[in-house]
mmCIF file of N, CA and C and ligand atoms in Angstrom:
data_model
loop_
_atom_site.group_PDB
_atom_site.id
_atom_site.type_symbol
_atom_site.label_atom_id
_atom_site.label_comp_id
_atom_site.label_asym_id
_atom_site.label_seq_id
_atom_site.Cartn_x
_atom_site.Cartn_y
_atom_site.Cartn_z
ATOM 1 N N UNK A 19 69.412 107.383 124.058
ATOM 2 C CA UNK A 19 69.824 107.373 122.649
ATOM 3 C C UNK A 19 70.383 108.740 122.255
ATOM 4 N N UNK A 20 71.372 109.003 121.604
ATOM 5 C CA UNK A 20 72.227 109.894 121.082
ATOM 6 C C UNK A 20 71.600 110.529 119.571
ATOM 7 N N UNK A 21 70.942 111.596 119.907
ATOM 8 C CA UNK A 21 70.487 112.218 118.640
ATOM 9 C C UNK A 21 71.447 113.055 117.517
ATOM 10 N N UNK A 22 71.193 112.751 116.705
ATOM 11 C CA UNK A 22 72.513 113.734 115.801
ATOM 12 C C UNK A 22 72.196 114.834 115.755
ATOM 13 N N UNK A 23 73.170 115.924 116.150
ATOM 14 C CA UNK A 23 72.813 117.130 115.877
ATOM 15 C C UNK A 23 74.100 117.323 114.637
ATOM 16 N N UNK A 24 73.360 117.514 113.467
ATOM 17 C CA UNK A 24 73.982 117.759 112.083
ATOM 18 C C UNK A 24 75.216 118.870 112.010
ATOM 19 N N UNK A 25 74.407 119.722 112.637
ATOM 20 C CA UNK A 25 74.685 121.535 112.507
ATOM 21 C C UNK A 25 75.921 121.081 113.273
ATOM 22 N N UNK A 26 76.346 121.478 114.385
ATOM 23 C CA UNK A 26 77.252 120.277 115.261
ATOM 24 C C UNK A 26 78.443 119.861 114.485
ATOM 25 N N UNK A 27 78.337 118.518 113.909
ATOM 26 C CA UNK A 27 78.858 117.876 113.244
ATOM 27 C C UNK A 27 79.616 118.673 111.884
ATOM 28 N N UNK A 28 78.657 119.232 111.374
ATOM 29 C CA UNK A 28 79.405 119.889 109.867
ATOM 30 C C UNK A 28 80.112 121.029 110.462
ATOM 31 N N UNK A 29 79.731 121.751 111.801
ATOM 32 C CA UNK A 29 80.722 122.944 112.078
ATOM 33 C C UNK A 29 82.361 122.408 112.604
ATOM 34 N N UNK A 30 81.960 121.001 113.446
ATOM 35 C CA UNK A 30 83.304 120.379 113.699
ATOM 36 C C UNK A 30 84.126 120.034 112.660
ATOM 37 N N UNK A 31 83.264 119.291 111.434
ATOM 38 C CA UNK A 31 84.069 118.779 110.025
ATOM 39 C C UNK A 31 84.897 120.091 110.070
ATOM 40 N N UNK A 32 83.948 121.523 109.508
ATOM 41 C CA UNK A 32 84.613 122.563 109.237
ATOM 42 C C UNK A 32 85.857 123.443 110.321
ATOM 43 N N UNK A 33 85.503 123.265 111.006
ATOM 44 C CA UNK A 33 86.865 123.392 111.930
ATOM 45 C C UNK A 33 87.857 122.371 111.942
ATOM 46 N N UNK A 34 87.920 121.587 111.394
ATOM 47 C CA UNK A 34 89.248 120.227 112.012
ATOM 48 C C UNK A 34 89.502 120.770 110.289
ATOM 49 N N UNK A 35 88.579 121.332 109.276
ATOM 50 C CA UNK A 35 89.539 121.265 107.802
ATOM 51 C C UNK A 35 90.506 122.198 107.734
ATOM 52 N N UNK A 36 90.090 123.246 108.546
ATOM 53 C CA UNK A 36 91.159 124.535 108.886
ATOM 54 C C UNK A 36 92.543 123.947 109.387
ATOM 55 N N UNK A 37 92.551 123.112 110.029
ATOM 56 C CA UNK A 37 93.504 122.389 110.719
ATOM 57 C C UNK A 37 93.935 121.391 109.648
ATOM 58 N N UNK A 38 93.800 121.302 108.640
ATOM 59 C CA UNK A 38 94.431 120.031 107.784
ATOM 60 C C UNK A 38 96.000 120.570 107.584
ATOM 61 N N UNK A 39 97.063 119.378 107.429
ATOM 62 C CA UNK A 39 98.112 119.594 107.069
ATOM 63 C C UNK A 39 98.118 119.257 105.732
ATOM 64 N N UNK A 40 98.013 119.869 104.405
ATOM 65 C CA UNK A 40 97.916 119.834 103.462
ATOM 66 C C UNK A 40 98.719 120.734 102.525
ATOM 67 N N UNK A 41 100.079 120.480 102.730
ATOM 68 C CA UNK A 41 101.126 121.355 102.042
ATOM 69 C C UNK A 41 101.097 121.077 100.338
ATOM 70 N N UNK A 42 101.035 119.733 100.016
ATOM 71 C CA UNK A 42 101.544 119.464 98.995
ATOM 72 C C UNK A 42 100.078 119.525 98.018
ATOM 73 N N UNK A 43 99.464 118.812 98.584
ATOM 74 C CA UNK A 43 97.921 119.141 97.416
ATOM 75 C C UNK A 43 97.075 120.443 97.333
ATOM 76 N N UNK A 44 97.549 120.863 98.763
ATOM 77 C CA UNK A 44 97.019 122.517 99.064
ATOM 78 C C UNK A 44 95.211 122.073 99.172
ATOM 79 N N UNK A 45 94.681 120.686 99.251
ATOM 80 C CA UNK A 45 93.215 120.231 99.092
ATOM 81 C C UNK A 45 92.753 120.018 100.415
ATOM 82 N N UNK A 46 92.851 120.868 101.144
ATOM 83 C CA UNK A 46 92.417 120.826 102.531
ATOM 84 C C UNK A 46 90.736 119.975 102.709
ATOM 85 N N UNK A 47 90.587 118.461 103.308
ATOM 86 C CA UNK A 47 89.560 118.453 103.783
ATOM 87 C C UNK A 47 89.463 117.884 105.607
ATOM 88 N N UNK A 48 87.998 118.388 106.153
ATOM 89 C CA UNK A 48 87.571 118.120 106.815
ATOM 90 C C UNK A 48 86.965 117.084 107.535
ATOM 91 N N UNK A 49 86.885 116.171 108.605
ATOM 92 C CA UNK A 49 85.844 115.426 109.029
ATOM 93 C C UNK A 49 85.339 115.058 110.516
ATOM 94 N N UNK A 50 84.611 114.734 110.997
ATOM 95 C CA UNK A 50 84.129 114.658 112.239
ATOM 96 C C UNK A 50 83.251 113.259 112.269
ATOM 97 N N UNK A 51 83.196 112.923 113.371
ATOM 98 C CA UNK A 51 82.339 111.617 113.532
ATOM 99 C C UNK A 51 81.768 111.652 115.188
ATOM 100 N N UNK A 52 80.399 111.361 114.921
ATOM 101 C CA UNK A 52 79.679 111.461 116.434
ATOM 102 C C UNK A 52 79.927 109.642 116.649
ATOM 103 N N UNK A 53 79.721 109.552 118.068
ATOM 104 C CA UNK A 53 80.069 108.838 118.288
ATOM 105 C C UNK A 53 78.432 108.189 119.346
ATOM 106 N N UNK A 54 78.379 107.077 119.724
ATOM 107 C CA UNK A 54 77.256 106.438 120.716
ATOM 108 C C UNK A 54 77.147 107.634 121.983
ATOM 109 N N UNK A 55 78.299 107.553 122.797
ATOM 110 C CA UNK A 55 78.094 108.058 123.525
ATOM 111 C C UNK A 55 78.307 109.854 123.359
ATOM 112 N N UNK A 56 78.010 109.961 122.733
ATOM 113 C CA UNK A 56 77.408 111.773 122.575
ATOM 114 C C UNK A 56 78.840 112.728 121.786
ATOM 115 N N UNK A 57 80.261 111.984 121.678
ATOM 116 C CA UNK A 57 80.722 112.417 121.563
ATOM 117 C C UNK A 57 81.592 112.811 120.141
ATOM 118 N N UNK A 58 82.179 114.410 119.642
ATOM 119 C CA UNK A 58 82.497 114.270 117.895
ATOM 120 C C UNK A 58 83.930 114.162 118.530
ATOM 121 N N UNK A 59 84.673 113.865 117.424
ATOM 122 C CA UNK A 59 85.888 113.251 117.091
ATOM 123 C C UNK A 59 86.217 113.813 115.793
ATOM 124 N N UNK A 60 87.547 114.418 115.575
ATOM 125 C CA UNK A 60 87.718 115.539 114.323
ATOM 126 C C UNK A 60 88.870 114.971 114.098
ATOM 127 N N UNK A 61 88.945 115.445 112.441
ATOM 128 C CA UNK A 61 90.140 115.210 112.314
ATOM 129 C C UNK A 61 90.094 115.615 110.510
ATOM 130 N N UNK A 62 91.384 116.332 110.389
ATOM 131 C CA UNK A 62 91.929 116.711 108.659
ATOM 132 C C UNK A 62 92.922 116.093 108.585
ATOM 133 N N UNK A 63 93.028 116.212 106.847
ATOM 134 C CA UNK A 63 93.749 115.221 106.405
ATOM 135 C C UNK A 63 95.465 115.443 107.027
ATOM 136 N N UNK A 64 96.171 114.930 106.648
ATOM 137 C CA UNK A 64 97.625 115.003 107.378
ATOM 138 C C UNK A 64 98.841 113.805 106.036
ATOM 139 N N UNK A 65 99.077 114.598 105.520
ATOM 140 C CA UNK A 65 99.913 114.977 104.344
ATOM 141 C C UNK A 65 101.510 114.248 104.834
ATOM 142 N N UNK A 66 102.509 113.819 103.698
ATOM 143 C CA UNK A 66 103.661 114.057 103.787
ATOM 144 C C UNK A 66 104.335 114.167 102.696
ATOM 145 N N UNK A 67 105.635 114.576 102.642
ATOM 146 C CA UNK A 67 106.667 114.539 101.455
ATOM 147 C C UNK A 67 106.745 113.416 100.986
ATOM 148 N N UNK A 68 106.810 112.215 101.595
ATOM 149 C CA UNK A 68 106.610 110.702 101.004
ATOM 150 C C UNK A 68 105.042 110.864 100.754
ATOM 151 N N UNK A 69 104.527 110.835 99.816
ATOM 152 C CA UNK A 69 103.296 111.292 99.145
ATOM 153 C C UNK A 69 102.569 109.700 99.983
ATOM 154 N N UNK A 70 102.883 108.225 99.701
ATOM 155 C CA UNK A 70 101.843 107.747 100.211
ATOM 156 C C UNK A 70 101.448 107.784 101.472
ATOM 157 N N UNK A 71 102.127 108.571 102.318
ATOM 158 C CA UNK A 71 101.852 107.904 103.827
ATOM 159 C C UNK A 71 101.180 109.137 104.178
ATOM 160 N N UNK A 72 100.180 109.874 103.462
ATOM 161 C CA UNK A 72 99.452 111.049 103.724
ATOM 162 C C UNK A 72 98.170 109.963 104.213
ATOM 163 N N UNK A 73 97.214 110.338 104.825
ATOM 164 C CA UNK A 73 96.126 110.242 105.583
ATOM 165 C C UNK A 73 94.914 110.930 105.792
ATOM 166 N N UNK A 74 93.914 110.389 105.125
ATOM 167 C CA UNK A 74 92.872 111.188 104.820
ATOM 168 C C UNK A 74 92.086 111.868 105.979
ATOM 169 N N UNK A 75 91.200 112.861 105.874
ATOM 170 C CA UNK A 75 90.524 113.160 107.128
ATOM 171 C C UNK A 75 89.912 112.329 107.628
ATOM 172 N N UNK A 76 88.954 111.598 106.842
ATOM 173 C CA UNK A 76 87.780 110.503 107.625
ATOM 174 C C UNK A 76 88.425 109.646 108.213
ATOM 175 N N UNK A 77 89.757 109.017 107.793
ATOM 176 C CA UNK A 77 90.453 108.178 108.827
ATOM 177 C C UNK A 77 91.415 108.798 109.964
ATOM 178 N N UNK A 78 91.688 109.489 109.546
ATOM 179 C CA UNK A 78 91.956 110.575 111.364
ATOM 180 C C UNK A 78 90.868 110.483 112.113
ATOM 181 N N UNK A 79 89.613 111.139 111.573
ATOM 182 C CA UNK A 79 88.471 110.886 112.575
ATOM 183 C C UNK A 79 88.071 109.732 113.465
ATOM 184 N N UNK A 80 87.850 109.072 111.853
ATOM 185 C CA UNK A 80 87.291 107.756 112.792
ATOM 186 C C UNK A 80 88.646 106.746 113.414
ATOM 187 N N UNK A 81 89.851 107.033 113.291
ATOM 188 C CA UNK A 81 90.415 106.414 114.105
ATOM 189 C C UNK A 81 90.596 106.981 115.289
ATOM 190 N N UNK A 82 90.682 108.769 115.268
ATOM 191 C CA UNK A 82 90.910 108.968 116.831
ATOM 192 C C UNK A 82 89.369 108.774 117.318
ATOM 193 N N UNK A 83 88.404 108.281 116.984
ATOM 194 C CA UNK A 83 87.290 107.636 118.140
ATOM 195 C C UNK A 83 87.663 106.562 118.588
ATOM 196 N N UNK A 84 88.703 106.196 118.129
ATOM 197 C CA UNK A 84 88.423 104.068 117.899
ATOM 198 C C UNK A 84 89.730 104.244 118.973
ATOM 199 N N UNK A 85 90.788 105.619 118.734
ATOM 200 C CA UNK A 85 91.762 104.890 119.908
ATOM 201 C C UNK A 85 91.199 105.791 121.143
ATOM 202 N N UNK A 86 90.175 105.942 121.026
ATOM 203 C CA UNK A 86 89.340 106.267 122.613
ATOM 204 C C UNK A 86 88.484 105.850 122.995
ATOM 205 N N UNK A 87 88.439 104.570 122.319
ATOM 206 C CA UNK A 87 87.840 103.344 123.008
ATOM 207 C C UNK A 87 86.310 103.466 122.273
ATOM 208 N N UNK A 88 85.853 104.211 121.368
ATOM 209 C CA UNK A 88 85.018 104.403 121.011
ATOM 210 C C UNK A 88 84.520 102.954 119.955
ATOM 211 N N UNK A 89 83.307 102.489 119.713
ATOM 212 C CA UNK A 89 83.430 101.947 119.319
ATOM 213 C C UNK A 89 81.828 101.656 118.265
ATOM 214 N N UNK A 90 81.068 102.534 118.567
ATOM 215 C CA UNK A 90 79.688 102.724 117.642
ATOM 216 C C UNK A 90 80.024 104.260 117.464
ATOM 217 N N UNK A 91 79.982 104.421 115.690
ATOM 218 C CA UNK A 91 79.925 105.455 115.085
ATOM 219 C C UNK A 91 78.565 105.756 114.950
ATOM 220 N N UNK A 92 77.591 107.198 114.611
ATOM 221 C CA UNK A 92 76.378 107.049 114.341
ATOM 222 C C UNK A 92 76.712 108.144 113.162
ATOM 223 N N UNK A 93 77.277 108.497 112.960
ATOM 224 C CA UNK A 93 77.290 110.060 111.902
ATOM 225 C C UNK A 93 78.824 110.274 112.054
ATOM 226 N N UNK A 94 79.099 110.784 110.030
ATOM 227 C CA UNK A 94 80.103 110.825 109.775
ATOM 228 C C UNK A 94 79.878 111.895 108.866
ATOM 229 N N UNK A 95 80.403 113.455 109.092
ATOM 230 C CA UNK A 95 80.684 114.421 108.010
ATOM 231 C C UNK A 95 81.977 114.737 107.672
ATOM 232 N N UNK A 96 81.962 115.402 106.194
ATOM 233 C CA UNK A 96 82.963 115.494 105.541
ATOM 234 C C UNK A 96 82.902 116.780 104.879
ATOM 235 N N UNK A 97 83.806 117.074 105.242
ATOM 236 C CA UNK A 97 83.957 119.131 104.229
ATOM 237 C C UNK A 97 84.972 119.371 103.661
ATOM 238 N N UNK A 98 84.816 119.663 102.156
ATOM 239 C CA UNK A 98 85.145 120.281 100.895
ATOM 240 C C UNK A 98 85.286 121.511 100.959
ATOM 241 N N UNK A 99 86.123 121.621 99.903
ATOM 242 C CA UNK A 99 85.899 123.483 99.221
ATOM 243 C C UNK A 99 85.787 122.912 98.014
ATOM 244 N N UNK A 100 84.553 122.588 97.736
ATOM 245 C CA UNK A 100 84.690 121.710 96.145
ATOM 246 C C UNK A 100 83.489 122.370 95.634
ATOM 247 N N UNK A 101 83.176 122.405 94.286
ATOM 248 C CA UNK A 101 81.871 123.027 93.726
ATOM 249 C C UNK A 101 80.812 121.663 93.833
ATOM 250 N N UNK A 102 81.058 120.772 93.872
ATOM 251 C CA UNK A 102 80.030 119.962 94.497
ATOM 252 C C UNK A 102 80.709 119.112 95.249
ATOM 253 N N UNK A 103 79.904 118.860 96.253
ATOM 254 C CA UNK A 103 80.148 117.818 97.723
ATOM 255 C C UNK A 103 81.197 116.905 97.920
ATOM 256 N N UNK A 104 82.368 116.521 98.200
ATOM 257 C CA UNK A 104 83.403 115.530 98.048
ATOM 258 C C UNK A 104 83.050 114.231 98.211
ATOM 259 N N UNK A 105 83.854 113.382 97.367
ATOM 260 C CA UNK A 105 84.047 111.560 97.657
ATOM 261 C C UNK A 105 84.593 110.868 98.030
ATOM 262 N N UNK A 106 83.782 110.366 98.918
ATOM 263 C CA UNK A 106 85.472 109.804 99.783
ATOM 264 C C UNK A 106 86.416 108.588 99.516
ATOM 265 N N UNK A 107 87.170 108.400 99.285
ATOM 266 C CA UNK A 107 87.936 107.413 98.804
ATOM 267 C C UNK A 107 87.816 106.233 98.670
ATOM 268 N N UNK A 108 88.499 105.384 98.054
ATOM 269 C CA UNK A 108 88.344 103.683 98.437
ATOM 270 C C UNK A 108 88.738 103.630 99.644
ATOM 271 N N UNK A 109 89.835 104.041 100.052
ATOM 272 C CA UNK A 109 90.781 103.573 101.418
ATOM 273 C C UNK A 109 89.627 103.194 102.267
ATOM 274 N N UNK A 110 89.255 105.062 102.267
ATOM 275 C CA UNK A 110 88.250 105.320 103.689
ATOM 276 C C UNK A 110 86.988 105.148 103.718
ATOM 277 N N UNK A 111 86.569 104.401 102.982
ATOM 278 C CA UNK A 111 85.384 103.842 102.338
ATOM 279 C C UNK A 111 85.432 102.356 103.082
ATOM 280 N N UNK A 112 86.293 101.870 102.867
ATOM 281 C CA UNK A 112 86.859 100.724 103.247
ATOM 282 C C UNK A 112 86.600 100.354 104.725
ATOM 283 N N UNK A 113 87.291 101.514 104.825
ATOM 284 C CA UNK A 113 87.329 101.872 106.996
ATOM 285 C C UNK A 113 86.174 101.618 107.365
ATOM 286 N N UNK A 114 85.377 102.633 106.766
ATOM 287 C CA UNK A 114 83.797 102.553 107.005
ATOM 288 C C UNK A 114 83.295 101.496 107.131
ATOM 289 N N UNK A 115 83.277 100.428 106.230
ATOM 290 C CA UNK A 115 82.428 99.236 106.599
ATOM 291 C C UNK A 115 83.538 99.035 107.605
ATOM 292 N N UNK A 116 84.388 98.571 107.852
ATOM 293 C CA UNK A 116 84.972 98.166 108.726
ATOM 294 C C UNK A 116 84.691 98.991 110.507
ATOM 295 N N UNK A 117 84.846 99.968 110.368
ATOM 296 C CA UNK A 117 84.824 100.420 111.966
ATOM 297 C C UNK A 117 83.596 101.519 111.882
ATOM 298 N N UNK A 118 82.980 101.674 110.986
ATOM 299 C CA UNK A 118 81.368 102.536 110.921
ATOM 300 C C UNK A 118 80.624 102.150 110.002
ATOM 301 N N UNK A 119 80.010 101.130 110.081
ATOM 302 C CA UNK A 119 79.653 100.116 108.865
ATOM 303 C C UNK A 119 77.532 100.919 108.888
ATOM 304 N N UNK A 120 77.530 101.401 110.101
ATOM 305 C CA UNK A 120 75.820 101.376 109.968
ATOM 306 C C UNK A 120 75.675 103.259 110.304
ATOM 307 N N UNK A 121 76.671 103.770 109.743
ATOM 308 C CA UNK A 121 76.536 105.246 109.766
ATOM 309 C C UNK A 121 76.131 106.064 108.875
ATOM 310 N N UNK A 122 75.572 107.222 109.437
ATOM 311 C CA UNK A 122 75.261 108.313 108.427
ATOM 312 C C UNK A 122 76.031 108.363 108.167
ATOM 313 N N UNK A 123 75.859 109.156 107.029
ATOM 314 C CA UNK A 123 77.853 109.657 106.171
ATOM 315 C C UNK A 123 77.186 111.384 105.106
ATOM 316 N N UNK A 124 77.720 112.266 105.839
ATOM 317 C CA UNK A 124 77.247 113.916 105.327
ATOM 318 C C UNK A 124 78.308 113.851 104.487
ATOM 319 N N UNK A 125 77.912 114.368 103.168
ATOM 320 C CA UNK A 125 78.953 114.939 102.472
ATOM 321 C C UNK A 125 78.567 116.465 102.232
ATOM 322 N N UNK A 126 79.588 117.041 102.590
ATOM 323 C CA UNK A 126 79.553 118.657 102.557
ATOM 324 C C UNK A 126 80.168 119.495 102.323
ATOM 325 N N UNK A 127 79.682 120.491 100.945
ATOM 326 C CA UNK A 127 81.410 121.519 100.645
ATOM 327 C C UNK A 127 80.644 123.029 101.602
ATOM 328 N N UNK A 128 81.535 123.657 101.225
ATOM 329 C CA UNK A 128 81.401 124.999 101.958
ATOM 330 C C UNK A 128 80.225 126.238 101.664
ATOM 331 N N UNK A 129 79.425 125.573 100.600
ATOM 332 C CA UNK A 129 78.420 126.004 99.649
ATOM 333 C C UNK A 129 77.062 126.127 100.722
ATOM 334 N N UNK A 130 77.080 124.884 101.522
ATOM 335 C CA UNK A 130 75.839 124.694 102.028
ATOM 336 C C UNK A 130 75.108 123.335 101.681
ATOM 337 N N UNK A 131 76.319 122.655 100.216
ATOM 338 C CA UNK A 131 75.301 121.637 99.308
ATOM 339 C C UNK A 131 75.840 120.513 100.408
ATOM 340 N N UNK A 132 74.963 119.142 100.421
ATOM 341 C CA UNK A 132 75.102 118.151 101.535
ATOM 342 C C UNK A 132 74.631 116.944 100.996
ATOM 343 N N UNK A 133 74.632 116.104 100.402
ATOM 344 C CA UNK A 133 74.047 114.761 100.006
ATOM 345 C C UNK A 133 74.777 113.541 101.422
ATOM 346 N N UNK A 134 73.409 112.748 101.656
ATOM 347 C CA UNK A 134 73.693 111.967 103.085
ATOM 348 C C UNK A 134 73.620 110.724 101.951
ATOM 349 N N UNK A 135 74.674 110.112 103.105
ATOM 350 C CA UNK A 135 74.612 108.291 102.115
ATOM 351 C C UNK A 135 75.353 107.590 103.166
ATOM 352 N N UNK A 136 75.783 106.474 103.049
ATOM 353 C CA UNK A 136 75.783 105.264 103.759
ATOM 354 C C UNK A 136 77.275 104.545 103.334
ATOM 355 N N UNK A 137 77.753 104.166 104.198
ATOM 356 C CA UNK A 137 79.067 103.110 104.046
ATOM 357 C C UNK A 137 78.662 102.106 102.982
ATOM 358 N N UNK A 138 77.656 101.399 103.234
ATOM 359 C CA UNK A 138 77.062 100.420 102.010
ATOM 360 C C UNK A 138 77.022 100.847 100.758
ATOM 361 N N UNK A 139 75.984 101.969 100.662
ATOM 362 C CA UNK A 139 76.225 102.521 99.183
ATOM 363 C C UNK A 139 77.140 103.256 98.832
ATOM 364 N N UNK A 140 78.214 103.506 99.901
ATOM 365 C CA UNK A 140 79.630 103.934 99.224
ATOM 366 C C UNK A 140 80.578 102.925 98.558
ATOM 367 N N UNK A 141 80.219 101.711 99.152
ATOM 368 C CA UNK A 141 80.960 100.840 98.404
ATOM 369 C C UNK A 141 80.242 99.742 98.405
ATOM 370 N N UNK A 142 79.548 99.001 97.486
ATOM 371 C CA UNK A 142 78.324 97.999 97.510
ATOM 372 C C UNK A 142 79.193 96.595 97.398
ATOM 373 N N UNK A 143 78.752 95.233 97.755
ATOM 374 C CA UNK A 143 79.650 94.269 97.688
ATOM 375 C C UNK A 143 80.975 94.248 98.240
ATOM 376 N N UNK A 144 80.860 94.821 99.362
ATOM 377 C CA UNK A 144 82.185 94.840 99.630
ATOM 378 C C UNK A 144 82.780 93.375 100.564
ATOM 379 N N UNK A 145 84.089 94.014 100.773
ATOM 380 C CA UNK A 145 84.790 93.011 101.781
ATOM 381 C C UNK A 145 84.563 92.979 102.762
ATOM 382 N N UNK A 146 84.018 92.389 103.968
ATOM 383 C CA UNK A 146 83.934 92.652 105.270
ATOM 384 C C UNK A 146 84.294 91.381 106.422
ATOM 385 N N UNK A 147 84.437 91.958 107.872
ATOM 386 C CA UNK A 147 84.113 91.249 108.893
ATOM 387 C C UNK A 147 83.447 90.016 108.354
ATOM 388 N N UNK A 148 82.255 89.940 107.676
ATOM 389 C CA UNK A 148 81.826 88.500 108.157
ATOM 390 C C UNK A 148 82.080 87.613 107.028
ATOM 391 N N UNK A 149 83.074 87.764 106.244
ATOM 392 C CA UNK A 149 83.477 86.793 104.739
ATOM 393 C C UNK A 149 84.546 85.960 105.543
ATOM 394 N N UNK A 150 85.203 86.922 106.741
ATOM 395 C CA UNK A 150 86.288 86.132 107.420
ATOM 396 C C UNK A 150 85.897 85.249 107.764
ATOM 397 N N UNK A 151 84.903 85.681 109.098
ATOM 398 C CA UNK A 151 83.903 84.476 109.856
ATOM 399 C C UNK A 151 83.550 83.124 108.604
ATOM 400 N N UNK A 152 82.855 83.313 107.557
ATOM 401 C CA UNK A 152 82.558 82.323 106.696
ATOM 402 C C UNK A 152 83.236 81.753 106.739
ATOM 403 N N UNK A 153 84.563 81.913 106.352
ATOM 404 C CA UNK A 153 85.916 81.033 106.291
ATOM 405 C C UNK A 153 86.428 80.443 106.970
ATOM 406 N N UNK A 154 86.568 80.888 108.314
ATOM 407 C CA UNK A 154 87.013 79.823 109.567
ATOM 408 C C UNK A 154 85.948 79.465 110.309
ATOM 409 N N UNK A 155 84.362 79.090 109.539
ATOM 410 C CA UNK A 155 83.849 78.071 110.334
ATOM 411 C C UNK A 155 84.060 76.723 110.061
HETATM 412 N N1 LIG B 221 91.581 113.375 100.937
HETATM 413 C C1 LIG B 221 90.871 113.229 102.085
HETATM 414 O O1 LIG B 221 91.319 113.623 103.164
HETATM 415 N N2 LIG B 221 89.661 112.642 102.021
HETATM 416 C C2 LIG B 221 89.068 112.220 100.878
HETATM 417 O O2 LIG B 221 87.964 111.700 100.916
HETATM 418 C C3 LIG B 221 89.736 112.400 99.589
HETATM 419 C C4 LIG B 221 91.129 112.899 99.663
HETATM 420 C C5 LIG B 221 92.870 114.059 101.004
HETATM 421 C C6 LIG B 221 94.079 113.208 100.761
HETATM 422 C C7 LIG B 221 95.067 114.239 100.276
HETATM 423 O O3 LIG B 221 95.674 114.856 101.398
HETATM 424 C C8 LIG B 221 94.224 115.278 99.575
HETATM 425 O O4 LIG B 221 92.897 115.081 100.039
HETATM 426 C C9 LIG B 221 94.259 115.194 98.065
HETATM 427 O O5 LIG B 221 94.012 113.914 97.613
#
């Protein structure tokens, strides 16, 4: 079993935010995701001049696990330069139940402050995998 090492995790968030391409909002964030088999996966946000097709960090992350075949998330951090802890979006909220549905989820600005929460209680009632299944039985 794959233990989380936190410390780990929030130093990777904080290194991949240094790396954000964030020209236009200048809102640089961070994220990282451990993965089953022992491994983090980073990734900042990545911006464009066509404003919608910018891309948040948590979905950089958790997609570059997913195109490395990765496929159990266990821990998901996120780093701010915010005076309190950042939120993560609908989009990538979304993702979450979808491809890290039973993960930690760190929220963390550069302060030290950290509140842990859950794909579920990021978005309660949501849409998922098994409403499909309902439907085409
Ligand atoms: N952003 C993220 O990367 N993650 C979030 O949870 C919220 C917002 C990015 C998108 C955009 O590049 C910038 O932050 C400002 O919205």
């Amino acid at each position: 079993m794959t233990l989380v090492d936190y410390e780990a995790l929030a130093t990777a968030a904080q290194n991949a935010r240094n790396l954000a391409y964030a020209p236009y909002s200048r809102f640089q964030v961070g994220a990282a995701v451990l993965t089953a088999s022992g491994k983090i996966f980073c990734g900042g946000n990545i911006e464009n001049a066509a404003y919608p097709l910018t891309m948040c960090a948590e979905r950089v992350a958790i997609y570059s696990a997913y195109a490395a075949g990765e496929r159990e998330i266990l821990a998901l951090a996120v780093v701010t330069a915010t005076d309190d802890v950042a939120s993560p979006c609908g989009a990538c909220r979304q993702v979450m139940i979808e491809l890290a549905p039973q993960c930690e989820v760190l929220l963390l600005n550069l302060q030290g402050d950290e509140r842990r929460t859950s794909p579920h209680e990021l978005l309660p009632h949501s849409f998922g995998p098994s409403q499909l299944d309902e439907a085409n039985r």
